[in-house]
Amino acid sequence: MKFRAKIVDAACLNHFTRVSNMIAKLAKTCTLRISPDKLNFILSDKLASGGVSMWCELEQENFFSEFQMEGISAANNEIYLELTSENLSRALKTAQNARALKIKLTNKHYPCLTVSIELLSVSSSSRIVTHDIPVKVIPRRLWKDLQEPTVPDSDIIEANLNGELNLKIETELVCVTTHFKDLGNPPLASENASQARNPEQMAEVHIDIRKLLQFLAGQQANPTKAVCNIVNNKIVHFDLLHEDVSLQYFIPALS
Amino acid sequence: MKNEVRRRLLYGGPQRPFYAVKRNSSLGKRRRRGGVKSRSFEKRGQHPGTRGRQAEARLATRLVRAPAMLKCGMGGSQVKVFGKAIQALSRVSDELWLDPSEKGLALRSVNSCRSAYGCVLFSPVFFQQYQWSTSVKMNDNDTISNLNCKLGMKSILPIFKCLNSLERNVESCKIFTRSDKCKVVIQFFCRHGIKRTHNVCFQESQPLQVIFEKSTCSNTLMIQPRVLAEAIVLFTSSQEEVTLAVTPFNVCIKSSNEESMDLTSSVHSEMFVGPDEFDFFQIGVDTEITFCFKELKGMLIFSEATHAPISIHFDFPGKPMALSIDDMLLEANFILATLADEPSRASSPQSLCLSQKRKRSDLIRSNSKAGKNVTSKALEHISRKAAPKRLCPNETLTDISALENCGSPPLKRVSGDVGEVPASSVRRAEEVLASPCLRKFSCMFFGAVSSDQHFSHPFDSLATASDSEEDVNYGSFSTF
């Protein structure tokens, strides 16, 4: 298994750092999937994460000037690594004004993702900073748990087909509702299903507000497009599209 | 006066004379430009603890006695530097000594396991006004003692907490002592006519000093604090130790981790710095030293205030290293113990150091008060002016049995920082137990003076004190 990548552009580096910060806020431990043309940060729905799951996808071309990888085998040309997301974001934080950043998969006593940063210092001699982030290689038999989640056929809920979204909280003493109007509805995949629905009818889901907050707080940049899909009383699915990163986040309903 | 003598009686064996060490003799050479003021110690038989003293004391009340005092004043911009020094020293331990002398006002701090020592000396020129005096007792035998003032960090640190606002608002600051009440008074004269006064109780305790020959170190680096600060960013606050590895071609600062397979364990980080980034670069011997991160951060905090370069003096692992800042107005020195590699690496001073330590802990365990004179031929000389009450056997990190023997009361009683020290010293003890290859911090202060006999649990003494009337005064010190 091999992986080497290099970023030289400052803007790309910044963007990658922001993505990594966002991931660090959303998930303590996550899986990094490396494939020839994409990088994915995955959090699969386990009890530990409270049932939320996350899938973030980056096109590697948009970030890395050099990118080489060799998966576990020719047939399965992918690498799955488990790491503590905060370690990566902290390592990238030191790369603020770096001349170049290299990431490699290495094995120093244990598998590591080595982030090597070349900093330009005042005295014009470059300083090299290395961070070895310990990772765990996920064996192939567990890969099936980490596949891209299929977006369920959803009714737009708590939003309706007329472009209204209501966020409601209820406590014993107070009930607050925020009404959003004039939102767009993306065209649904299956036209047949939607025809039967009454555009006025609301569908709703109860979710843990902390999880929603954690998701929203983790956002570092404004996405170009945000889609919220709700399956009645089951799950809410957020799909945020930035320029070259897409992030999908699933929050299950409270039982 | 009566109270004072009574107190001193309890500190050591009443029958034991105090074998004082004359500072000059053990050094061989002067360690400072300014020279060392020689302080004559009490002659034999004059130890405060001797019974004869009580008789003297009754006499003394009728004689003139001027207590030691300190009085100094500084401007608003100096307050920030002073406060930063205190903050930096608070990283070393929870106690601070104010030690005035003709060289200036020294702030000293030693951690309870004796692996770190910090001293910031403000020269008289730093202050707008600086007065100090020793106490003079007029009786048959002149005894001079300095202001032995020890403060708890918990008391003094909050006073210098918001340094930025202090800098903005404070026009001048006065610090003076009131020996009759054992108080240090800190007054801030702020804008708009506001005057803020803080009274801090101090405990009478003679400060410790470490003498470290910086000029004999084979490796010296001088670097701008900014560069070090950039290196520090690499490490998380959970990082306990950092390693400095030097060769004549480059310097590497890296995190020092035990090998572990835990994913959540710290990232291993390294930063290479080329020689041209240093103001002064002299490497005599390739070496790698490991020391505590916390104290390095403490030093950096202080250097931010002074903008002067930091000098690092060190040799081989095991020998303490010095971080210092030398400025016209002040001189700061942080002496840190470094991790020693193996016991087999017995450069003789080190092994001597170990045997000295064992001797000492034997003393402690047996609680013997035999006036054994343990002289030290160790590399670093210790100038110890009096028996420190707080010396807890846990200072010998390597000596596990001593740790066990320490017993909880002293640990708890000792100021706050022991809360953290036992954790790390116990951890190290576990390491030592676990691995056959013992890695230990070499302790800097070893059996220097024969004041060892005073290591009997001071708290036993306190226990008896509580029976007496005077313990009312004593009670005020228990907050430390």
XYZ file of C-alpha atoms in Angstrom:
735
model
C 0.000 0.000 0.000
C 1.391 3.345 -0.898
C 0.216 6.868 -0.742
C 1.981 10.123 -1.478
C 0.484 13.467 -2.190
C 1.688 16.996 -2.336
C 0.048 20.391 -2.104
C 1.917 23.484 -3.235
C -0.820 25.996 -3.787
C -1.615 28.170 -0.792
C -5.302 28.406 -1.570
C -5.654 24.648 -1.905
C -3.795 24.190 1.330
C -6.123 26.580 3.073
C -9.128 24.846 1.737
C -7.879 21.444 2.740
C -7.161 22.752 6.210
C -10.677 24.073 6.465
C -12.159 20.785 5.397
C -10.065 18.990 7.937
C -11.150 21.409 10.665
C -14.738 20.816 9.739
C -14.306 17.077 9.945
C -12.569 17.424 13.275
C -15.582 19.235 14.651
C -18.017 16.676 13.375
C -16.318 13.451 14.222
C -13.697 12.526 16.729
C -12.501 9.460 14.903
C -13.137 8.998 11.271
C -12.123 6.868 8.356
C -10.122 8.226 5.499
C -10.671 6.444 2.249
C -8.118 6.988 -0.432
C -8.905 6.071 -3.980
C -7.248 7.099 -7.231
C -9.416 10.110 -7.843
C -11.084 10.892 -4.515
C -10.527 11.320 -0.846
C -13.349 10.528 1.507
C -13.824 11.221 5.154
C -16.324 8.749 6.485
C -18.071 8.362 9.732
C -20.311 5.370 9.724
C -23.349 5.221 11.905
C -22.292 3.581 15.073
C -23.735 3.877 18.507
C -20.627 5.721 19.600
C -21.350 8.618 17.321
C -24.959 8.688 18.408
C -26.212 7.289 15.204
C -25.092 10.092 12.965
C -23.112 9.296 9.937
C -21.119 11.403 7.633
C -19.724 11.122 4.187
C -17.432 13.761 2.805
C -15.951 13.606 -0.631
C -13.104 15.524 -2.200
C -11.863 15.370 -5.743
C -8.156 14.998 -5.266
C -7.301 16.865 -8.427
C -8.675 20.046 -6.970
C -6.262 19.981 -4.092
C -3.118 18.048 -4.799
C -0.486 18.839 -7.337
C 0.889 15.346 -7.025
C -1.088 12.317 -6.041
C 0.008 8.710 -6.167
C -1.621 5.809 -4.514
C -1.555 2.079 -4.624
C -4.339 0.271 -2.916
C -4.381 -3.019 -1.155
C -4.481 -4.868 -4.410
C -5.032 -4.118 -8.047
C -8.619 -5.252 -7.808
C -9.315 -3.234 -4.713
C -7.374 -0.118 -5.379
C -8.381 1.682 -2.222
C -6.938 2.386 1.181
C -9.021 2.754 4.311
C -7.389 4.356 7.313
C -8.811 5.183 10.687
C -7.471 8.238 12.424
C -8.284 10.846 15.033
C -9.474 13.778 12.988
C -8.194 16.352 15.422
C -4.651 15.151 14.915
C -4.849 15.898 11.237
C -6.389 19.310 11.667
C -3.833 20.283 14.264
C -0.996 19.166 12.072
C -2.387 21.195 9.207
C -2.755 24.224 11.433
C 1.000 24.583 11.516
C 1.010 24.738 7.769
C -0.431 28.198 7.622
C 2.208 29.769 5.463
C 3.859 26.716 4.127
C 5.690 26.519 0.928
C 4.709 22.922 0.393
C 2.887 20.145 2.166
C 3.440 16.468 1.641
C 1.358 13.645 2.984
C 2.605 10.094 2.910
C 1.625 6.813 4.346
C 4.556 5.500 6.301
C 5.352 2.786 8.742
C 7.448 3.916 11.656
C 6.926 1.279 14.299
C 3.269 1.580 13.437
C 1.421 2.905 10.416
C 1.419 6.666 10.228
C 0.238 9.381 8.014
C 3.240 11.598 7.855
C 2.528 15.211 7.138
C 5.662 17.008 6.144
C 5.550 20.774 5.942
C 8.133 23.009 4.467
C 7.942 26.409 6.071
C 9.583 29.471 4.825
C 11.246 31.304 7.627
C 12.382 34.863 7.850
C 16.010 34.069 7.380
C 15.117 32.405 4.099
C 16.226 29.003 5.200
C 13.367 26.613 5.056
C 12.300 24.828 8.133
C 10.882 21.351 7.930
C 8.154 20.290 10.286
C 6.999 16.707 10.379
C 3.998 15.250 12.059
C 3.493 11.537 12.288
C -0.163 10.868 12.811
C -0.837 7.338 13.937
C -3.432 5.561 11.828
C -5.002 2.182 11.781
C -5.372 0.382 8.515
C -8.851 -0.999 8.171
C -8.905 -4.495 6.812
C -10.788 -5.214 3.665
C -13.468 -7.249 5.309
C -14.792 -4.150 7.028
C -14.951 -2.057 3.897
C -18.536 -2.866 3.192
C -19.582 -0.954 6.296
C -18.093 2.144 4.890
C -19.779 2.588 1.596
C -21.484 5.647 0.351
C -24.882 5.758 1.906
C -27.775 5.600 -0.448
C -29.966 8.540 -0.138
C -33.375 7.230 0.704
C -36.348 8.287 -1.220
C -37.421 11.173 0.792
C -40.361 13.405 1.152
C -39.422 16.942 1.823
C -40.497 17.306 5.347
C -40.838 20.062 7.791
C -40.419 21.643 4.510
C -42.911 20.997 1.886
C -42.865 21.022 -1.787
C -43.779 24.630 -1.853
C -40.459 25.631 -0.469
C -41.302 26.189 3.169
C -39.105 24.970 5.986
C -40.012 25.140 9.626
C -37.596 24.608 12.418
C -39.438 24.027 15.585
C -38.381 23.505 19.126
C -40.732 22.636 21.914
C -40.131 22.729 25.587
C -42.564 22.589 28.436
C -42.824 26.296 28.621
C -42.288 27.511 25.155
C -42.580 26.583 21.545
C -40.567 28.433 18.970
C -40.985 28.013 15.273
C -38.853 29.563 12.609
C -40.387 29.710 9.190
C -38.272 29.797 6.096
C -40.029 30.583 2.894
C -39.165 30.589 -0.716
C -36.660 27.842 -0.557
C -36.109 25.859 -3.652
C -37.026 22.276 -4.081
C -34.556 20.269 -6.032
C -36.070 18.122 -8.700
C -36.842 14.720 -7.289
C -35.313 11.657 -8.786
C -38.514 9.832 -9.227
C -41.178 12.034 -10.594
C -43.903 9.523 -9.974
C -43.580 9.579 -6.240
C -43.867 13.287 -6.006
C -46.964 13.615 -8.047
C -48.948 11.825 -5.444
C -47.906 14.165 -2.707
C -49.763 17.153 -1.683
C -47.402 20.081 -1.968
C -48.805 21.636 1.170
C -48.370 18.620 3.351
C -45.542 18.850 5.848
C -43.430 15.919 6.827
C -41.459 16.075 9.990
C -38.742 14.472 11.966
C -37.580 14.938 15.517
C -33.883 15.084 15.945
C -31.475 15.772 18.737
C -30.722 19.443 18.515
C -27.201 18.993 19.793
C -26.331 16.922 16.806
C -27.770 19.499 14.507
C -25.824 22.157 16.305
C -22.630 20.195 16.088
C -23.135 19.816 12.399
C -23.855 23.448 11.805
C -21.090 24.649 14.080
C -18.604 22.623 12.178
C -19.163 24.491 9.002
C -16.218 26.585 8.095
C -17.254 28.009 4.804
C -20.536 28.797 3.204
C -21.560 26.076 0.857
C -22.650 26.834 -2.621
C -25.694 24.725 -2.182
C -27.326 22.993 0.706
C -29.975 20.373 0.439
C -31.944 19.010 3.295
C -33.785 15.768 2.803
C -36.107 14.429 5.378
C -37.631 11.017 5.661
C -40.729 11.242 7.754
C -39.824 10.373 11.336
C -36.762 8.519 10.268
C -33.793 10.540 9.309
C -32.682 13.889 8.065
C -30.028 14.152 5.486
C -27.999 17.244 4.808
C -26.096 17.538 1.625
C -23.766 20.459 1.415
C -22.007 21.264 -1.769
C -18.980 23.468 -1.687
C -17.002 24.139 -4.812
C -15.128 20.910 -4.834
C -16.156 19.218 -1.655
C -19.403 17.582 -0.923
C -20.448 16.678 2.561
C -23.356 14.485 3.457
C -24.493 14.199 7.008
C -27.229 11.977 8.349
C -28.963 12.504 11.632
C -31.372 9.831 12.754
C -34.664 10.677 14.355
C -35.119 10.355 18.062
C -37.101 7.326 18.870
C 9.887 37.912 68.708
C 8.960 35.204 71.039
C 6.726 33.785 68.423
C 9.438 33.749 65.851
C 11.853 31.912 67.989
C 9.300 29.383 68.950
C 8.561 28.749 65.346
C 12.136 28.182 64.474
C 12.486 25.789 67.303
C 10.072 23.493 65.624
C 11.813 23.339 62.333
C 14.602 21.165 63.267
C 15.935 19.044 65.958
C 16.399 21.390 68.799
C 19.574 19.791 69.868
C 21.241 19.745 66.517
C 23.598 22.455 65.605
C 23.292 23.719 62.118
C 26.303 23.027 59.982
C 26.087 25.938 57.703
C 27.734 26.010 54.334
C 29.511 29.079 53.319
C 28.453 29.695 49.806
C 31.750 30.934 48.526
C 33.786 27.976 49.554
C 31.794 25.378 47.737
C 31.828 27.275 44.493
C 35.391 27.868 43.803
C 34.633 30.749 41.575
C 32.226 33.552 41.467
C 29.273 32.759 39.472
C 28.040 36.203 38.785
C 29.573 39.298 37.458
C 28.521 41.217 40.452
C 30.162 38.914 42.868
C 28.579 37.174 45.688
C 27.795 38.920 48.829
C 29.067 36.696 51.510
C 26.594 36.036 54.148
C 27.968 34.856 57.360
C 25.905 32.142 58.798
C 25.219 31.487 62.320
C 28.052 30.027 64.212
C 27.846 26.726 65.842
C 25.676 26.562 68.783
C 23.683 29.456 67.620
C 21.177 27.495 65.672
C 17.744 28.889 66.194
C 16.685 25.598 67.490
C 19.021 25.359 70.369
C 17.602 25.733 73.749
C 19.948 28.512 74.466
C 18.065 30.567 71.975
C 15.001 30.804 74.061
C 16.955 32.401 76.770
C 18.421 34.762 74.293
C 15.067 35.590 72.935
C 13.786 36.777 76.224
C 16.759 38.997 76.345
C 16.300 40.026 72.763
C 12.909 41.499 73.249
C 14.564 44.231 75.169
C 17.117 44.931 72.486
C 16.825 46.796 69.268
C 15.913 44.582 66.440
C 15.359 45.716 62.909
C 13.588 43.188 60.798
C 14.611 42.460 57.256
C 12.657 44.447 54.776
C 12.057 45.144 51.160
C 10.584 48.224 49.598
C 10.456 48.824 45.898
C 8.460 50.698 43.339
C 8.042 50.331 39.630
C 6.266 52.037 36.797
C 3.294 50.779 34.871
C 5.231 49.210 32.044
C 7.448 47.306 34.437
C 4.461 45.809 36.152
C 3.752 43.743 33.082
C 7.248 42.315 32.996
C 7.119 41.624 36.705
C 3.780 39.926 36.322
C 5.045 37.822 33.436
C 7.934 36.683 35.562
C 5.523 35.539 38.208
C 3.402 33.768 35.645
C 6.434 32.019 34.245
C 7.561 30.941 37.686
C 4.108 29.675 38.457
C 4.757 26.997 35.857
C 7.592 25.740 37.952
C 5.888 25.430 41.254
C 3.272 26.811 43.562
C 5.620 28.730 45.767
C 7.542 31.863 45.181
C 10.391 33.289 47.165
C 11.055 36.990 47.240
C 14.725 37.372 47.832
C 16.115 40.888 47.866
C 19.802 41.521 47.833
C 22.155 44.203 46.661
C 22.026 42.669 43.216
C 18.342 43.249 43.039
C 15.117 41.482 43.770
C 15.169 37.821 42.920
C 12.016 35.811 42.462
C 12.704 32.148 42.925
C 10.711 29.012 42.531
C 11.557 25.348 42.849
C 9.246 22.504 42.118
C 8.604 19.955 44.741
C 10.360 17.134 42.988
C 13.359 19.343 42.497
C 13.536 18.880 38.798
C 12.999 22.474 37.878
C 14.171 25.746 39.271
C 13.374 29.223 38.118
C 14.868 32.506 39.155
C 14.232 35.951 37.794
C 16.533 38.610 39.135
C 15.428 42.191 38.650
C 18.328 44.559 39.021
C 17.841 47.700 41.110
C 17.872 49.704 37.899
C 14.630 48.011 36.887
C 12.804 49.691 39.717
C 12.025 53.315 40.230
C 12.901 52.835 43.817
C 14.562 49.918 45.503
C 15.389 49.514 49.154
C 16.135 46.460 51.095
C 17.844 45.457 54.254
C 18.755 42.467 56.239
C 17.638 42.047 59.740
C 20.142 42.961 62.328
C 19.953 41.655 65.755
C 21.955 43.407 68.350
C 23.132 41.000 70.862
C 26.316 39.260 71.755
C 26.587 37.490 68.485
C 25.540 39.420 65.456
C 23.211 37.464 63.353
C 22.146 38.693 60.012
C 19.332 37.165 58.163
C 17.734 38.189 54.966
C 14.157 38.670 54.216
C 13.100 35.090 53.948
C 9.828 35.532 52.289
C 7.902 32.748 50.685
C 4.564 33.345 49.056
C 2.033 30.967 47.682
C 1.436 31.283 43.994
C -2.253 30.979 44.602
C -2.098 34.208 46.540
C 0.093 36.242 44.302
C -0.750 35.017 40.846
C -4.299 36.379 40.798
C -2.960 39.804 41.656
C -0.972 39.842 38.450
C -3.588 38.127 36.402
C -4.827 40.442 33.694
C -1.543 41.906 32.664
C -2.876 43.732 29.672
C -5.373 45.636 31.720
C -2.746 46.244 34.363
C -0.495 47.720 31.760
C -3.212 50.048 30.640
C -4.447 51.170 33.999
C -1.611 51.008 36.448
C 0.605 54.023 36.695
C 2.891 52.718 39.364
C 3.224 49.853 41.748
C 4.767 49.636 45.171
C 5.783 46.473 46.905
C 6.903 46.452 50.478
C 7.024 44.103 53.372
C 5.737 44.329 56.854
C 7.753 41.888 58.798
C 5.885 42.381 61.983
C 2.831 40.958 60.394
C 4.607 38.749 57.923
C 2.889 40.422 55.041
C 3.873 41.648 51.649
C 1.888 44.652 50.543
C 1.405 45.258 46.848
C -0.125 48.541 45.904
C -1.256 49.531 42.466
C -1.747 53.203 41.820
C -4.128 53.256 38.910
C -5.614 55.875 36.732
C -8.397 58.064 37.982
C -6.905 58.115 41.415
C -7.720 54.525 42.181
C -5.418 52.729 44.552
C -5.535 48.992 44.933
C -3.841 47.334 47.860
C -3.181 43.663 48.280
C -1.879 42.140 51.462
C -0.311 38.761 51.054
C 0.869 36.737 53.990
C 4.247 35.271 53.652
C 5.926 32.421 55.329
C 9.413 32.749 56.662
C 11.524 30.399 54.699
C 14.978 30.672 53.336
C 15.140 30.286 49.614
C 16.916 27.635 47.681
C 19.352 28.400 44.980
C 20.874 26.426 42.224
C 24.258 27.304 40.961
C 24.790 26.310 37.416
C 27.942 26.975 35.505
C 26.623 28.029 32.149
C 30.040 28.750 30.768
C 31.159 25.169 31.144
C 28.401 23.750 29.016
C 29.589 22.351 25.758
C 26.465 23.321 23.859
C 25.079 26.795 23.744
C 22.336 28.133 21.562
C 20.883 31.565 21.470
C 17.624 32.002 19.694
C 14.901 34.563 19.289
C 11.859 33.632 21.353
C 9.664 33.892 18.327
C 11.320 30.894 16.731
C 10.894 28.797 19.832
C 7.323 29.936 20.096
C 6.684 28.665 16.583
C 8.111 25.341 17.570
C 5.937 25.164 20.641
C 2.808 25.433 18.559
C 3.563 22.004 17.230
C 2.974 20.351 20.514
C -0.253 19.867 22.319
C -0.662 20.868 25.892
C -0.877 17.239 26.816
C 2.666 16.756 25.663
C 4.741 16.123 28.726
C 8.246 16.151 27.440
C 10.088 17.480 24.467
C 13.420 16.446 23.103
C 16.044 18.740 21.746
C 18.445 16.984 19.430
C 21.471 18.828 18.174
C 24.208 18.201 15.707
C 26.603 20.761 14.312
C 24.381 21.025 11.271
C 20.934 21.410 12.620
C 18.743 21.400 15.635
C 15.636 19.331 15.983
C 12.890 19.936 18.473
C 10.594 16.997 18.708
C 7.949 15.480 20.833
C 9.123 12.775 23.096
C 6.727 9.892 23.178
C 6.856 6.452 24.505
C 5.956 4.072 21.772
C 2.359 3.200 21.841
C -0.150 1.828 19.463
C -2.963 3.972 20.613
C -4.587 6.011 17.884
C -5.514 8.766 20.230
C -1.970 9.015 21.437
C -0.152 12.104 20.504
C 1.139 12.777 17.115
C 4.878 12.701 16.929
C 6.062 16.054 15.672
C 9.477 17.330 14.748
C 10.832 20.607 13.656
C 14.243 21.105 12.173
C 15.849 24.472 12.530
C 18.982 25.404 10.673
C 21.989 27.003 12.342
C 21.479 30.328 10.671
C 18.282 30.905 12.600
C 20.204 31.103 15.819
C 21.863 34.215 17.100
C 24.567 32.062 18.563
C 25.216 28.456 17.716
C 27.881 26.441 19.401
C 27.586 22.713 19.499
C 30.423 20.880 21.130
C 28.865 17.489 21.342
C 26.004 15.872 19.451
C 23.352 15.169 21.933
C 19.683 14.691 22.578
C 18.148 15.955 25.753
C 14.622 15.543 26.969
C 12.972 17.876 29.400
C 9.630 19.050 30.640
C 7.507 20.968 28.219
C 5.616 22.875 30.838
C 8.640 24.703 32.106
C 9.785 25.556 28.627
C 6.424 27.153 28.004
C 6.827 29.055 31.225
C 10.079 30.493 30.025
C 8.555 31.436 26.704
C 5.757 33.306 28.396
C 8.318 35.431 30.075
C 10.414 35.983 27.020
C 7.450 37.467 25.220
C 7.600 40.317 27.666
C 11.283 41.017 27.339
C 11.969 40.561 23.628
C 15.443 39.415 24.468
C 16.909 36.255 22.977
C 16.837 33.050 24.956
C 20.055 31.184 25.637
C 20.021 27.459 26.033
C 22.953 25.814 27.769
C 23.196 22.070 27.974
C 25.473 19.092 27.788
C 24.507 15.470 27.834
C 21.308 13.769 28.900
C 21.024 13.640 32.615
C 22.806 16.862 33.255
C 20.470 19.761 33.910
C 20.047 22.377 31.252
C 19.639 26.092 31.572
C 17.328 28.434 29.754
C 18.264 31.999 30.362
C 17.518 35.520 29.349
C 20.043 38.213 30.027
C 18.921 41.733 29.696
C 20.236 44.971 31.058
C 17.514 45.183 33.610
C 16.964 41.598 34.515
C 18.355 38.126 34.365
C 16.169 35.055 34.189
C 17.366 31.507 34.620
C 15.377 28.358 34.427
C 17.337 25.259 35.284
C 15.599 22.083 34.240
C 16.519 18.508 34.866
C 16.879 16.362 31.798
C 16.062 12.746 31.348
C 19.034 10.494 31.827
C 19.490 7.592 29.485
C 20.521 4.600 31.484
C 22.062 3.968 34.814
C 24.904 2.313 33.017
C 25.751 5.677 31.608
C 27.609 6.360 34.753
C 29.607 9.412 34.365
C 30.754 9.462 37.871
C 28.959 12.546 39.095
C 25.707 11.006 38.134
C 26.229 7.771 39.873
C 27.457 9.654 42.805
C 24.284 11.564 42.637
C 22.305 8.383 42.924
C 24.189 7.126 45.869
C 23.811 10.427 47.559
C 20.151 10.278 47.081
C 19.903 6.879 48.559
C 21.815 7.986 51.506
C 19.431 10.762 51.984
C 16.367 8.687 51.753
C 17.870 6.350 54.229
C 18.162 9.278 56.485
C 14.601 10.119 55.957
C 13.328 6.646 56.461
C 15.179 5.973 59.590
C 14.249 9.395 60.726
C 17.581 9.623 62.240
C 18.827 12.949 63.195
C 22.421 12.004 63.281
C 24.287 15.041 62.237
C 25.886 13.320 59.323
C 27.680 15.637 57.086
C 26.871 14.566 53.590
C 29.037 16.520 51.305
C 28.341 16.652 47.679
C 30.753 16.387 44.864
C 28.016 16.686 42.390
C 28.251 18.690 39.245
C 25.818 21.304 40.357
C 26.425 22.851 43.669
C 23.603 23.696 45.840
C 23.586 26.640 48.023
C 21.101 25.941 50.648
C 20.749 28.386 53.362
C 18.520 26.467 55.655
C 16.704 23.254 56.017
C 13.760 23.465 53.741
C 10.773 22.162 55.516
C 9.131 20.920 52.473
C 11.679 18.471 51.261
C 9.699 15.444 50.705
C 11.271 12.156 49.872
C 9.392 12.163 46.635
C 12.032 14.412 45.188
C 14.075 11.358 44.499
C 11.967 10.214 41.667
C 14.012 7.161 41.152
C 13.864 5.911 44.615
C 10.569 4.165 44.656
C 10.698 3.030 48.204
C 11.158 6.577 49.224
C 8.062 7.469 47.314
C 6.095 4.824 49.056
C 7.462 5.918 52.306
C 6.509 9.446 51.750
C 3.129 8.931 53.171
C 0.183 10.962 52.090
C 0.110 13.727 54.675
C 3.198 15.511 53.452
C 2.105 15.252 49.871
C -1.269 16.695 50.548
C 0.007 19.328 52.808
C 2.483 20.610 50.339
C 1.198 23.295 48.115
C -0.983 22.776 45.151
C 1.539 21.783 42.641
C 2.139 18.496 44.276
C -1.211 17.604 42.926
C 0.390 17.354 39.588
C 3.796 16.285 40.620
C 2.854 13.037 42.235
C 1.013 12.099 39.123
C 4.054 12.473 37.005
C 6.463 11.241 39.562
C 4.307 8.263 40.208
C 4.055 7.703 36.533
C 7.749 7.756 36.265
C 7.993 5.475 39.157
C 5.786 3.064 37.297
C 7.931 3.369 34.241
C 10.919 2.659 36.298
C 9.292 -0.375 37.718
C 8.156 -1.537 34.354
C 11.294 -1.249 32.361
C 14.513 -2.797 33.392
C 16.310 0.091 31.835
C 15.704 2.841 34.292
C 15.108 6.209 32.834
C 15.120 8.899 35.326
C 15.351 12.547 35.756
C 18.488 13.355 37.484
C 17.715 15.297 40.511
C 19.556 18.504 40.761
C 19.611 18.953 44.434
C 21.340 16.251 46.193
C 22.774 15.696 49.562
C 24.517 18.976 49.540
C 24.473 20.006 53.071
C 24.115 18.313 56.293
C 20.838 19.935 56.847
C 19.543 16.510 56.020
C 18.732 15.860 59.544
C 15.998 18.359 59.236
C 14.159 16.193 56.824
C 12.195 14.665 59.547
C 8.618 15.181 58.740
C 8.046 18.803 59.377
C 4.454 18.010 59.822
C 5.156 16.091 62.920
C 6.488 19.334 64.197
C 3.416 21.136 63.082
C 1.345 18.614 64.846
C 2.969 19.427 68.097
C 2.658 23.097 67.347
C -1.041 22.820 67.235
C -1.031 22.136 70.886
C 0.588 25.390 71.634
C -0.945 28.792 71.744
C 1.117 30.068 68.911
C -0.549 27.917 66.370
C -2.993 30.703 65.768
C -0.331 32.484 63.772
C 0.643 29.300 62.146
C -2.814 28.692 60.937
C -2.539 31.532 58.486
C 0.147 29.667 56.619
C -1.857 26.592 56.091
C -3.375 28.074 52.979
C -0.188 27.564 51.137
